[in-house]
Each structure stands twice: as structure tokens, then as C-alpha cells.
Tab-separated table of C-alpha atoms and ligand atoms in Angstrom:
chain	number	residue	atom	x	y	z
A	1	UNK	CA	243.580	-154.811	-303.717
A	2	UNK	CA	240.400	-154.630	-305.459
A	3	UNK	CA	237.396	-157.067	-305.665
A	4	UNK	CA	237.369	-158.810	-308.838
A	5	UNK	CA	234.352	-161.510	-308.076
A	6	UNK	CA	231.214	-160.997	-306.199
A	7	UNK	CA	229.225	-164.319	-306.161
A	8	UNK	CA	225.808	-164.274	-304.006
A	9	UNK	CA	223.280	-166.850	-303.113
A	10	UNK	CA	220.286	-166.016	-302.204
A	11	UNK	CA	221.583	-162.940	-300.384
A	12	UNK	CA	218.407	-160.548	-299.631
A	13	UNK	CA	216.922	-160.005	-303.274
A	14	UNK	CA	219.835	-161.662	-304.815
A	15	UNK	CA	219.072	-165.723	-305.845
A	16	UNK	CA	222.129	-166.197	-307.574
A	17	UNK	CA	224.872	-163.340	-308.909
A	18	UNK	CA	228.386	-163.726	-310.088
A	19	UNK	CA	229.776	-160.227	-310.916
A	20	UNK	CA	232.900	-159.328	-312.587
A	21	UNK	CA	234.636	-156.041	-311.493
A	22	UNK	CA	237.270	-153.818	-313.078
A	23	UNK	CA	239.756	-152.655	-310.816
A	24	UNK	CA	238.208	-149.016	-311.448
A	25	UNK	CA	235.205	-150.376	-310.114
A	26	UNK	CA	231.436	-149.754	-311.501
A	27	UNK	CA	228.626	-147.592	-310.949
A	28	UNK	CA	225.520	-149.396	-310.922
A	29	UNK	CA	222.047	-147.933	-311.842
A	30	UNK	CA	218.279	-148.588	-310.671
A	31	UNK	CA	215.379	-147.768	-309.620
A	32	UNK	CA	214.341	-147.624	-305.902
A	33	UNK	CA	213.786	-151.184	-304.332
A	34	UNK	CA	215.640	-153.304	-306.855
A	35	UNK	CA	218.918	-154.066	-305.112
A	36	UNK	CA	221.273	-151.447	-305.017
A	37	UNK	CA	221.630	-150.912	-301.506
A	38	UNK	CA	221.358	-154.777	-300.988
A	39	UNK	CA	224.550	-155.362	-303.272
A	40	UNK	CA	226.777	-152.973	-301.808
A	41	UNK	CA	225.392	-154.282	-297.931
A	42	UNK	CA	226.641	-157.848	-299.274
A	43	UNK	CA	230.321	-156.723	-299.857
A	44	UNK	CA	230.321	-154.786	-296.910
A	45	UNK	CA	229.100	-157.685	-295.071
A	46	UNK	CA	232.203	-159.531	-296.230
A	47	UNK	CA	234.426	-157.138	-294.436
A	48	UNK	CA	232.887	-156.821	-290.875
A	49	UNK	CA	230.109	-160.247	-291.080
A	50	UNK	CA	227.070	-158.261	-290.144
A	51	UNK	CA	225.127	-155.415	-292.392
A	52	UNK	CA	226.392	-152.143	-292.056
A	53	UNK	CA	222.277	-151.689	-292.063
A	54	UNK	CA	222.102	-153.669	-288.671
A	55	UNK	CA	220.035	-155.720	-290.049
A	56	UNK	CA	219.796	-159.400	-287.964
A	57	UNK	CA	221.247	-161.942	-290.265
A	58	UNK	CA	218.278	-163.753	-290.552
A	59	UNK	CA	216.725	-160.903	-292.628
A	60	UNK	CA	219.809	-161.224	-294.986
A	61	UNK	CA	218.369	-164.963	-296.299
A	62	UNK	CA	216.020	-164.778	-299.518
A	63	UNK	CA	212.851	-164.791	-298.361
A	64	UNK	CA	211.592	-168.530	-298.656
A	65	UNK	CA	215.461	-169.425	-298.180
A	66	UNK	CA	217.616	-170.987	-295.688
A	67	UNK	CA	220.964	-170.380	-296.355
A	68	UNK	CA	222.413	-166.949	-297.532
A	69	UNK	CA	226.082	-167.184	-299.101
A	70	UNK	CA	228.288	-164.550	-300.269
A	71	UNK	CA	232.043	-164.825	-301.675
A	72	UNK	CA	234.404	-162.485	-302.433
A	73	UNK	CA	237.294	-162.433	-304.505
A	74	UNK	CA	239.962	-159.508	-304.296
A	75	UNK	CA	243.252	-159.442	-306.314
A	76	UNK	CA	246.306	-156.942	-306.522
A	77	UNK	CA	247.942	-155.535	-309.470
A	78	UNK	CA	250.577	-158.599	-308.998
A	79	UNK	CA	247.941	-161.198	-309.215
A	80	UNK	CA	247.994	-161.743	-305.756
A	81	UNK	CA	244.153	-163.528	-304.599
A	82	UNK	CA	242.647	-163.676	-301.638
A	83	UNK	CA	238.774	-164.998	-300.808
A	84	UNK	CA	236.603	-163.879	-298.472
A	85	UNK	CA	233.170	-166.075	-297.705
A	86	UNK	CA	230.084	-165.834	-295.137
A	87	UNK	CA	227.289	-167.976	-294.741
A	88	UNK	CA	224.830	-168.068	-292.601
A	89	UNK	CA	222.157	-170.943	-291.701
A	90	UNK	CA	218.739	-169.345	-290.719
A	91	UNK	CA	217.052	-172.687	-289.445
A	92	UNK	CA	220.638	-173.641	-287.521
A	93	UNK	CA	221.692	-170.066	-286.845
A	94	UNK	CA	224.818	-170.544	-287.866
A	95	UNK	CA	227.168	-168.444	-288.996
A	96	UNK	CA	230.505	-169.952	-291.244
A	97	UNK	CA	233.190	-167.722	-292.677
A	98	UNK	CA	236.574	-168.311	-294.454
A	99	UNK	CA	239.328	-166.901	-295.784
A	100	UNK	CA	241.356	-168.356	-298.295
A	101	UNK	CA	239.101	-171.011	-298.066
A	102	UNK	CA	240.342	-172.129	-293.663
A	103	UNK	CA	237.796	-170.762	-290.703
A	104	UNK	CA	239.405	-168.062	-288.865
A	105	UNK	CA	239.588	-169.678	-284.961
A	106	UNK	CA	237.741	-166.205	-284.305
A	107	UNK	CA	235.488	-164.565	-285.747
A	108	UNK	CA	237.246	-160.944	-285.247
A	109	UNK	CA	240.595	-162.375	-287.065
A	110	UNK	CA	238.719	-162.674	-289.834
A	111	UNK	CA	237.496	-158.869	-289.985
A	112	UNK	CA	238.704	-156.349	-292.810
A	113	UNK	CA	240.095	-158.715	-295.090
A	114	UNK	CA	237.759	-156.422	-298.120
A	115	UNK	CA	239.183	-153.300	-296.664
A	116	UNK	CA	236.425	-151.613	-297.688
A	117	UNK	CA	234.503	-148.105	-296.561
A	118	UNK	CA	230.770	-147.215	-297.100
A	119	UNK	CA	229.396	-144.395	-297.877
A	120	UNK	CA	225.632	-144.027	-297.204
A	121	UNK	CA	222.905	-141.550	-296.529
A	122	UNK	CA	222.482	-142.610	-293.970
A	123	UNK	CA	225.159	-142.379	-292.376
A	124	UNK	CA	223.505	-138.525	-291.385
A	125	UNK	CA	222.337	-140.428	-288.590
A	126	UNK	CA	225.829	-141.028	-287.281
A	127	UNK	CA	225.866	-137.330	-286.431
A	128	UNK	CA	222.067	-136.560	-286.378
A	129	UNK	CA	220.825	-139.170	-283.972
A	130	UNK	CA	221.957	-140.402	-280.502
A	131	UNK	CA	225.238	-141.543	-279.229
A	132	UNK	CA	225.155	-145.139	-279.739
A	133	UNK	CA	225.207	-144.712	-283.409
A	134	UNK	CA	228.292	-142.773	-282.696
A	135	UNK	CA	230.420	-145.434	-280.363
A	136	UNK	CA	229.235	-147.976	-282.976
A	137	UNK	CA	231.242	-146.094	-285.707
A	138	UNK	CA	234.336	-145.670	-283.218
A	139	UNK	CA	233.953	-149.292	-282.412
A	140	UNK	CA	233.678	-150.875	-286.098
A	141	UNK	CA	236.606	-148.424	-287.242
A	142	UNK	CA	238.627	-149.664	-284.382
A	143	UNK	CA	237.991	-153.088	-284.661
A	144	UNK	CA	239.216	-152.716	-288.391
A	145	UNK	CA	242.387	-150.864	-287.827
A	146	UNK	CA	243.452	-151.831	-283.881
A	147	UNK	CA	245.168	-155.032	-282.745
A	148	UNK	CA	243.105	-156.051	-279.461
A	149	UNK	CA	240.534	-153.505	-279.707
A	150	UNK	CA	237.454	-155.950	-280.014
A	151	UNK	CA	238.435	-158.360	-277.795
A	152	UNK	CA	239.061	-155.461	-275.200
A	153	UNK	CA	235.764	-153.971	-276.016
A	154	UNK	CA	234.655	-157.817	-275.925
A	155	UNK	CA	235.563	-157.786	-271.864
A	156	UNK	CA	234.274	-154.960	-271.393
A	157	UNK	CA	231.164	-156.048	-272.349
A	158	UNK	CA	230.985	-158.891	-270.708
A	159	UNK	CA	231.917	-157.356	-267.297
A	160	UNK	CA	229.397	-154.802	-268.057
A	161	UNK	CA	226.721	-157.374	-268.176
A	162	UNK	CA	227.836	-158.908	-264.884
A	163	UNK	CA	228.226	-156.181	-263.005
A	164	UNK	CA	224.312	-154.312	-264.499
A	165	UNK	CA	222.660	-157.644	-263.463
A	166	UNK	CA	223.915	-157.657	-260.045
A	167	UNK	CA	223.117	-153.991	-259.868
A	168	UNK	CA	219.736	-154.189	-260.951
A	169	UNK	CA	219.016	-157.041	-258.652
A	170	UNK	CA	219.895	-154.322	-255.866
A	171	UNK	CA	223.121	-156.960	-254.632
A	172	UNK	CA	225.267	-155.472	-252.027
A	173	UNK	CA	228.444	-153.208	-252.790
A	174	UNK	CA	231.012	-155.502	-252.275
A	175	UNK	CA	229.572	-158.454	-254.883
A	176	UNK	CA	228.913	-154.732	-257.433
A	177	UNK	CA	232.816	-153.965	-256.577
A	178	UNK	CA	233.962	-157.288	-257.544
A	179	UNK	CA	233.674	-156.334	-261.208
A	180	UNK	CA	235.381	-153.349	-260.976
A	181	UNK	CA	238.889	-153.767	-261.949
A	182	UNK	CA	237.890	-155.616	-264.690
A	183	UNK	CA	235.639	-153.503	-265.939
A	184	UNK	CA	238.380	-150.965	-265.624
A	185	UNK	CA	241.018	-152.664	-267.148
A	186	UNK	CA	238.957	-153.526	-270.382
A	187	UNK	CA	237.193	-150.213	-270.429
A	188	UNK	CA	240.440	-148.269	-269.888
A	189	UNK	CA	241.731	-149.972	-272.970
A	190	UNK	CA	239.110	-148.818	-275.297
A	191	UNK	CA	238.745	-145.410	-273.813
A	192	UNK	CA	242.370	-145.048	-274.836
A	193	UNK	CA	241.802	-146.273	-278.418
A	194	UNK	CA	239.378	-143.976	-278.721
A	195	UNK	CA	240.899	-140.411	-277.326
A	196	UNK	CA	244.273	-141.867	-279.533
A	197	UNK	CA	242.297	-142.092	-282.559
A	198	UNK	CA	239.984	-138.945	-282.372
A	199	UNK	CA	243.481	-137.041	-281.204
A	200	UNK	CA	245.007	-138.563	-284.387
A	201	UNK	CA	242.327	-137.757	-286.553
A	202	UNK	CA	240.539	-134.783	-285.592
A	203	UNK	CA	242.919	-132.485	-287.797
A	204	UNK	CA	242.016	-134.210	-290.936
A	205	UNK	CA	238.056	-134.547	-289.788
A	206	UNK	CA	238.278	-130.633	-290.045
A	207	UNK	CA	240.132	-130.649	-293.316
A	208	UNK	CA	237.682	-132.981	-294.941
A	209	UNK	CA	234.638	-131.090	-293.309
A	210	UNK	CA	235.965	-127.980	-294.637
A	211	UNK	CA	236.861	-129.023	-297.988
A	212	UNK	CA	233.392	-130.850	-298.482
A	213	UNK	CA	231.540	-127.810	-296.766
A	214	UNK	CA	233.270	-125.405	-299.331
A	215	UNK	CA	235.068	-123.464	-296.300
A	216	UNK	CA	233.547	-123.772	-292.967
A	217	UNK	CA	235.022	-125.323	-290.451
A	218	UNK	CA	234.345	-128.243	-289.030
A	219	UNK	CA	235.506	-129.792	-285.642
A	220	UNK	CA	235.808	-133.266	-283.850
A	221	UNK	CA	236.135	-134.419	-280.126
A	222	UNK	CA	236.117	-136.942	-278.002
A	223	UNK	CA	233.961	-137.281	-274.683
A	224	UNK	CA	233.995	-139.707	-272.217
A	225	UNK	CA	231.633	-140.518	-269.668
A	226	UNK	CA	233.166	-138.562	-266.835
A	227	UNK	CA	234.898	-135.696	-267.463
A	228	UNK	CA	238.109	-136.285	-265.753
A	229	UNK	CA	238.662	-139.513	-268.154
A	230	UNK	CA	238.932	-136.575	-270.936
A	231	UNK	CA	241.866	-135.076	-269.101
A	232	UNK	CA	243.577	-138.296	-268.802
A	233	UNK	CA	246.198	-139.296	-271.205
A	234	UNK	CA	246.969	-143.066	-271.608
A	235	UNK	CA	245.333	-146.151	-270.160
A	236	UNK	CA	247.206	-145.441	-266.972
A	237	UNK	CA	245.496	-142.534	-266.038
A	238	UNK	CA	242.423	-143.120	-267.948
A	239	UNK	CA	242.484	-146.052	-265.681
A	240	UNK	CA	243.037	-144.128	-262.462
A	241	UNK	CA	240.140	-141.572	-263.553
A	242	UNK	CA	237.734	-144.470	-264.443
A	243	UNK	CA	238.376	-145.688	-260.633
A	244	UNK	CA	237.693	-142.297	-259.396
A	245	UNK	CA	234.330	-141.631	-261.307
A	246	UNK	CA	233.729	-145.564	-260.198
A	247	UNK	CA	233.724	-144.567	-256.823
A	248	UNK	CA	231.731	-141.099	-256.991
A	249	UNK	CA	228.889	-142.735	-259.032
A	250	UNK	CA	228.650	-145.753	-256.660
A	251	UNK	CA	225.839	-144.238	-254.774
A	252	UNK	CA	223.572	-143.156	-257.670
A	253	UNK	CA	224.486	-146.418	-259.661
A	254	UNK	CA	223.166	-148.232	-256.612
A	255	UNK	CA	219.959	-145.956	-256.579
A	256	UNK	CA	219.496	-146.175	-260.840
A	257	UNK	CA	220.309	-150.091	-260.935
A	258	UNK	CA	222.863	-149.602	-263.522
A	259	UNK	CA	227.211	-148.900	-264.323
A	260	UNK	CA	226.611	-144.680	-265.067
A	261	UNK	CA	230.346	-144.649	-265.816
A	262	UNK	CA	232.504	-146.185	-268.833
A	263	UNK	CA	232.850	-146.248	-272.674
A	264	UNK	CA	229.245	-147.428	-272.855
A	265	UNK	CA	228.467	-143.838	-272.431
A	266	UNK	CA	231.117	-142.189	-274.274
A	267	UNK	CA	230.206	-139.956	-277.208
A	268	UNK	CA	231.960	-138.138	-280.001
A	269	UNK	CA	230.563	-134.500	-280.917
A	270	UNK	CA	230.831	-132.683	-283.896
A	271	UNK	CA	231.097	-128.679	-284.669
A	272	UNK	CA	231.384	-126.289	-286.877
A	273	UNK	CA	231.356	-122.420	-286.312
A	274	UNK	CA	228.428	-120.300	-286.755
A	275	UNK	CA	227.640	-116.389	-286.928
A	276	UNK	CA	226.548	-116.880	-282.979
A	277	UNK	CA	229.909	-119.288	-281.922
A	278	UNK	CA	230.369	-122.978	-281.948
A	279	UNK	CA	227.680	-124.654	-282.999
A	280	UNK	CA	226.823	-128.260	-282.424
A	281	UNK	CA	226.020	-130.589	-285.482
A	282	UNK	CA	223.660	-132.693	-283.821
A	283	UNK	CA	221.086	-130.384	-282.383
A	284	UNK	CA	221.571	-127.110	-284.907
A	285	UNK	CA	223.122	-128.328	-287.814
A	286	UNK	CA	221.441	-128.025	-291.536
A	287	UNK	CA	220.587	-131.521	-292.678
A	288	UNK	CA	223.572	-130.345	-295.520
A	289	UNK	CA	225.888	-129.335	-292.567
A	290	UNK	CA	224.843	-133.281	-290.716
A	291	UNK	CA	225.789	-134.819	-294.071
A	292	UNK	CA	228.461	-132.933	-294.824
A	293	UNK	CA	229.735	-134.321	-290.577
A	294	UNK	CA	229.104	-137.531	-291.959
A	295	UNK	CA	231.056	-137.966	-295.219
A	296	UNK	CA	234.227	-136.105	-293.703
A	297	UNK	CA	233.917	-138.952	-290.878
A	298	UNK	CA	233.799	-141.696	-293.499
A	299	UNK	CA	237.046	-139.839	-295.245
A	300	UNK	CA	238.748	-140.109	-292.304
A	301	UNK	CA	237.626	-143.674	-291.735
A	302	UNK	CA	238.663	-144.386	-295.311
A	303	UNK	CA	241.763	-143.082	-294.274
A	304	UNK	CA	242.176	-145.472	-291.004
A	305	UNK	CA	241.657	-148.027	-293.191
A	306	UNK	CA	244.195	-147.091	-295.817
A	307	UNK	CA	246.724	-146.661	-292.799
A	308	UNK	CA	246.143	-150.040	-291.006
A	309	UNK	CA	245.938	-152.056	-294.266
A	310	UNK	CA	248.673	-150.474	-296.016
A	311	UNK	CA	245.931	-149.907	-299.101
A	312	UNK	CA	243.835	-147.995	-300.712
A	313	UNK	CA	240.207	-149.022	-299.612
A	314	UNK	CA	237.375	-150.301	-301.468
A	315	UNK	CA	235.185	-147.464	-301.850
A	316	UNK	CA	231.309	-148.075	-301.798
A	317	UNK	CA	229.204	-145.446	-302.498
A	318	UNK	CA	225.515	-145.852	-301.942
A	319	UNK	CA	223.120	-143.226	-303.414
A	320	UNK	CA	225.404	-140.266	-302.122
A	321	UNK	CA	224.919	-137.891	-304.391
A	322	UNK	CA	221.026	-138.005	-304.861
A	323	UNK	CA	221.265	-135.642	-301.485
A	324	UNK	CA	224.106	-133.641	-302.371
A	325	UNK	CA	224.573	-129.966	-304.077
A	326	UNK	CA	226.925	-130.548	-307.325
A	327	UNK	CA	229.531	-129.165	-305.726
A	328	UNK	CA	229.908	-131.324	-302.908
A	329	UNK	CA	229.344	-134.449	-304.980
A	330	UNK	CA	232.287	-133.133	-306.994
A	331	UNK	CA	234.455	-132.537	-304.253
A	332	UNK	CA	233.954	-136.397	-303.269
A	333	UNK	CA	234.545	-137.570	-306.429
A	334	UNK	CA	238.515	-135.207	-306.163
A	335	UNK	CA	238.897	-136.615	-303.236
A	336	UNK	CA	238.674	-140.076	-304.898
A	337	UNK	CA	241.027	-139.305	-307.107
A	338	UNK	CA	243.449	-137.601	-305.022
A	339	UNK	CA	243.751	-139.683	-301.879
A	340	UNK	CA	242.150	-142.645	-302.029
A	341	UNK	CA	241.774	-143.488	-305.650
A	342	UNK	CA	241.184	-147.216	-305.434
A	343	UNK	CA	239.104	-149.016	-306.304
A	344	UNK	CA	234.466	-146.974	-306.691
A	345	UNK	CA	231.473	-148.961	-306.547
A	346	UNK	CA	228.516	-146.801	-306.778
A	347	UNK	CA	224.779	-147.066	-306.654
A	348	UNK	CA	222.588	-144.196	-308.120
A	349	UNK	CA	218.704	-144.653	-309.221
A	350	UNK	CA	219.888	-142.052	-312.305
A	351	UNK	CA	222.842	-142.684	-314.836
A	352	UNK	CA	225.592	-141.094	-313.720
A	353	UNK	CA	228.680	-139.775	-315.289
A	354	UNK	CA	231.678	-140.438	-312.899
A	355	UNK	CA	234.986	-140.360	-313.636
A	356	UNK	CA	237.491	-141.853	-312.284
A	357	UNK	CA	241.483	-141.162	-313.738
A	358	UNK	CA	239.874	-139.688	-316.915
A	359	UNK	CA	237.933	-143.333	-317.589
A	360	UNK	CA	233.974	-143.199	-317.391
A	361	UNK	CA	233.078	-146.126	-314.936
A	362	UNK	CA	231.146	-148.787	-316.242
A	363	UNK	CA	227.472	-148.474	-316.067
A	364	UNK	CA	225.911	-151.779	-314.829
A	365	UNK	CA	222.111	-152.008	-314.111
A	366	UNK	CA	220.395	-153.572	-312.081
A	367	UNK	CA	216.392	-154.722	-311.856
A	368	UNK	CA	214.738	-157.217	-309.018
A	369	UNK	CA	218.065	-158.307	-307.706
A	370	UNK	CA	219.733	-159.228	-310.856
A	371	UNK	CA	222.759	-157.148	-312.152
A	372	UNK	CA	223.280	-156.826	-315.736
A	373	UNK	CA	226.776	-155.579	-316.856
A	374	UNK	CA	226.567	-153.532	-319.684
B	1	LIG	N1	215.565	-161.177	-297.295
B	1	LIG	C1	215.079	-160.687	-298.436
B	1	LIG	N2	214.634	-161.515	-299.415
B	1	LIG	C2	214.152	-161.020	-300.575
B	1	LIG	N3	214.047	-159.708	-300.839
B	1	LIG	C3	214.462	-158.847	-299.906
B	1	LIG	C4	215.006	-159.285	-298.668
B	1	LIG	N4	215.334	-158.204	-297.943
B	1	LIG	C5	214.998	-157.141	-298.681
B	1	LIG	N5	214.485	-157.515	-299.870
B	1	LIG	C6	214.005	-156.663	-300.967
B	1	LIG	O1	215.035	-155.838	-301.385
B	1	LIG	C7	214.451	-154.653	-301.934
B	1	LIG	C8	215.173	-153.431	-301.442
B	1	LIG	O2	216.463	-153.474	-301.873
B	1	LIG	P1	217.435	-152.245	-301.698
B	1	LIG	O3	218.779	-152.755	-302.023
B	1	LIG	O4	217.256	-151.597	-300.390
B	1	LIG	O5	216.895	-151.280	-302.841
B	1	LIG	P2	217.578	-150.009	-303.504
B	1	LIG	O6	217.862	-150.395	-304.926
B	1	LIG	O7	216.528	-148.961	-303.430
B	1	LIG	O8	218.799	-149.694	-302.745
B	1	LIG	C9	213.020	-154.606	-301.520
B	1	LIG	O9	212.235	-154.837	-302.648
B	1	LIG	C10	212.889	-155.744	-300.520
B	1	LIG	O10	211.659	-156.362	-300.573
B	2	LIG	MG1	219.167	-148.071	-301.536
């Protein structure tokens, strides 16, 4: 599958755009603040129906608009079409999305029709910053690639909710307790998605990281909230755990007004080995070493995606290699071309040479939100 037909309405800087893409895909070139960014944060947007910038979508409308619209179409080398739209109403806050022209009953069985990944810089935040940059990644890949993963996380949240408010109000144990086994049940479910997938796909994390890096290792695990949900293996006995670390944290959560225990404060945690041992990305990383974290992540989401969908992704690449050694730039652009050579859309404020299969991609630029193909 590859996009074929971008058409935006007053999407951010955009007022109207109908784009044509090659199935090798484009590389599109401008100076800062025209667009770039904004283009690739559209077609994104058409695969999960919120910016990948968490942006609100009322800051998606053109300023002095309404309504935002974008549309994708996507096609296979059979001819095959699909269509993706999203709309949004800023004045009715209402969102409207379709595929193949019908509204999904639900939102989430409408995500990942694009099958698309995006590459960013920052995305060095991922590994840089806090942890809930981290469970967001876990939970937007998930979403993507696992049946009943959002509407798990979903309940979870919900119960969550429920069961801080009655906490904070300082409500006796037993009304706290009635949440419980839902929260456990939901939460069980996700913590299992999670220590599955970072089980499945640490190994290649550390290829990637290593390849990208130019040799040094790189490392990634899972941890949960309390440590005993690490040791446990499947929802059963994630389950079990979660209703043991329940039960020890009752007193403190009853103290602190809040659930201390769950997938709300899981984290992921990235290494690499230095001259003085393991060393942890987030605190004592190189900003090169962060980024470097951060693209072999994306590979490996790129790679979640190729697995669920049964296709190459879409690969969006925004401004990557204005922050990257030569090397490393090159070794995403083999990568490309060895594993996951669909279809490139790149941004770069400099004309760039990349090659894709031997062909130079198309060199589009772009000025104030309009796109001109050369
Ligand atoms: N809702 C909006 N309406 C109109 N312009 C917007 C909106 N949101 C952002 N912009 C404009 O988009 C530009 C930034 O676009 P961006 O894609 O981030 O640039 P870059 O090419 O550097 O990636 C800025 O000039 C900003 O004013
Ligand atoms: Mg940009």
C-alpha cells in the first residue's frame, strides 16, 4: 500500500492541497516554518486521528477556519483503493472519520488504516524525557498492531478515574476496593501486551541500536509499576501480582489520595554499555546516543506495523537527518532499502539526495503551506 492522494482543507497552514505521490514516495524541501512538519502531521493524523505532535485538534483548523479536512487515498500494486478521511468541527467539536467513505461504529476500528510510521526529532524525547512519553509510544504502537488493546487500556482508564476520585475524596476502603478487580482485569491486560511486546522486540531494539550506533550496544526493558508484576508471565499472574501490590500500597494510596500501582506507572528503559557498566539513556546518554534510542524504537515500531498489517509501512521522515552524523543518516536510509523499503516521505529544509532502489526521490517544495511538485 502506498498513499497516492493527499487532499487537505484548511489543515494547519494548508487552505487547500491535493498532492500526487509516487509509490517511491517524495522528499519535500523548505525552509523552517512553511509546512513541512504540518504535512507529514496531516497523514499521520489519518492513521491514529490525533497529531503525533499532541496537538488539541482545535489547533489543527486554519487559523480563521472552522472546519479542518484531510483525505487520504492509498492504493496497492493491484490497484486495490482504499480512503481514509478526518474532519473535525472546531465551533461543534466534532470529530467525523471514514473509511471507504462508511463511519467506523468506533473510533479505534478505524485506526491504522495508513499504516504509517514517523520519524521525528523529536522523538529524542521519547527516551530523553519522562515516562509518560514512553507508555504513550507503547500505547499508540499497541493500539495499531493489538486486537483489544485500546479498549482494554480504555477500562482501565476509566476505572482509574473512578477509583482516584474516590481516593482523593478520602472515601472509605471498601467503596476504594470496589474498583479493584476491574481495574485489575483491564490493567492486567495491557501489562501483558506490553511485557509480550518488549519480550518480542527487545532483540531487534538492540540490533537496530547497534547498527544505527555503528557498534554499541543498545538494550530494551520493560518495567512495571511493582516489581513483582515484572516477574509475572501472562495476565494470570500479572493479575495475581497486580492484586498483591494492590493490597501492599493500600495504606500509602489512602495517605497520597491516589492508585500508586498499575500500567499508569509503567515505564520502558533504555541502555547501552559504557566504559563504567550499563548505562542508562535517559539520564547519561549523549543527545547522539538519545537519538540514536529513538530511531531504533521507531525501526522496531516500523516493524510492528509491517507484522500486524502484513505491509510494508508508510515511512515519514521529518527533518531526521539535519541532527544526524552522515553515517547514521546513511544507515537509515539501508535500512529503508533493506527491510522496510516501502513507500519515503521526507521533509528536509536543504535539498537532499536520497535514494531509494537506485531512483532519486522526487524533490517537491514547499513555501507558506503550499506544495509545489517539481
Ligand atoms: N492552525 C494553524 N493555522 C495556520 N497556520 C498554522 C496553524 N498551526 C501552525 N501554523 C503555522 O505553521 C507553520 C509551522 O509549520 P511547520 O510544519 O511546523 O514548519 P516546518 O516547515 O518548519 O516543519 C508556522 O508558520 C505556523 O504559524
Ligand atoms: Mg518541522
Amino acid at each position: 500500500m502506498f498513499l497516492h492522494r493527499l487532499h487537505l482543507r484548511n489543515y494547519r497552514n494548508f487552505a487547500e492541497q491535493v498532492l500526487e505521490f509516487p509509490p517511491q514516495g517524495a522528499a519535500i524541501v523548505g525552509d523552517n516554518g512553511q509546512g513541512k512538519t504540518n504535512l507529514l502531521e496531516a497523514v499521520y493524523y489519518l492513521e491514529i486521528f490525533r497529531s503525533f505532535r499532541g496537538a488539541p485538534d482545535e489547533q489543527l483548523v486554519r487559523f480563521g477556519e472552522d472546519v479542518f479536512r484531510a483525505e487520504a487515498r492509498l492504493a496497492d500494486a493491484s490497484g486495490a483503493d482504499r480512503s481514509v478521511s478526518a474532519a473535525f468541527d472546531r465551533r461543534a467539536r466534532k470529530k467525523k472519520v471514514t473509511v471507504n467513505g462508511a463511519e467506523p461504529e468506533r473510533l479505534g476500528a478505524a485506526l491504522g488504516q495508513v499504516g504509517a510510521v514517523i520519524f521525528s526529532p523529536s522523538d529524542v524525547e521519547i527516551v530523553a524525557d519522562g515516562p509518560g512519553g514512553r507508555r504513550r509510544f507503547l500505547d499508540i504502537v499497541l493500539s495499531l498492531a493489538e486486537p483489544g488493546y485500546l479498549g482494554a487500556l480504555q477500562r482501565y482508564r476509566q476505572t482509574l478515574f473512578q477509583r482516584n476520585t474516590l481516593l482523593r475524596k478520602g472515601s472509605p476502603r471498601a467503596l476504594v476496593e470496589a474498583w479493584d478487580e476491574g481495574l485489575i482485569t483491564a490493567g492486567s491486560r495491557v501489562v501483558a501486551a506490553r511485557d509480550r511486546w518488549v519480550a518480542e522486540r527487545s532483540n531487534s531494539f538492540g540490533t537496530h541500536y547497534e547498527r544505527v550506533a555503528g557498534g554499541q550496544p543498545g538494550r530494551m526493558s520493560y518495567t512495571p509499576s511493582a516489581p513483582e508484576m515484572g516477574d509475572a508471565k501472562g495476565e494470570a499472574e500479572i493479575a495475581a501480582a497486580f492484586r498483591e501490590a494492590l493490597g501492599r500500597a493500600a495504606d500509602r494510596e489512602q495517605r497520597r489520595g491516589m492508585t500508586l500501582v498499575g500500567p499508569h506507572r509503567d515505564d520502558l528503559r533504555f541502555t547501552t554499555e559504557g566504559e563504567g557498566g550499563t548505562l542508562e539513556l535517559r539520564t547519561y546518554g549523549s543527545g547522539g546516543q538519545q537519538r540514536t534510542g529513538a530511531i531504533a524504537l521507531r525501526m522496531v515500531e516500523a516493524e510492528t506495523i509491517h507484522q500486524a498489517r502484513g505491509r510494508e509501512p508508510i515511512i515519514l521522515l521529518d527533518d531526521v537527518f539535519a541532527e544526524l552524523d552522515p553515517g547514521r543518516s546513511q544507515r537509515i536510509v539501508d535500512w529503508i532499502e533493506a527491510e522496510e523499503g516501502g513507500q519515503v516521505i521526507l521533509t528536509s529544509p536543504k535539498p537532499t539526495d536520497f535514494q531509494l532502489r537506485g531512483e532519486t526521490l522526487p524533490r517537491w517544495s514547499i513555501r507558506a503551506g503550499v506544495v509545489v511538485p517539481d
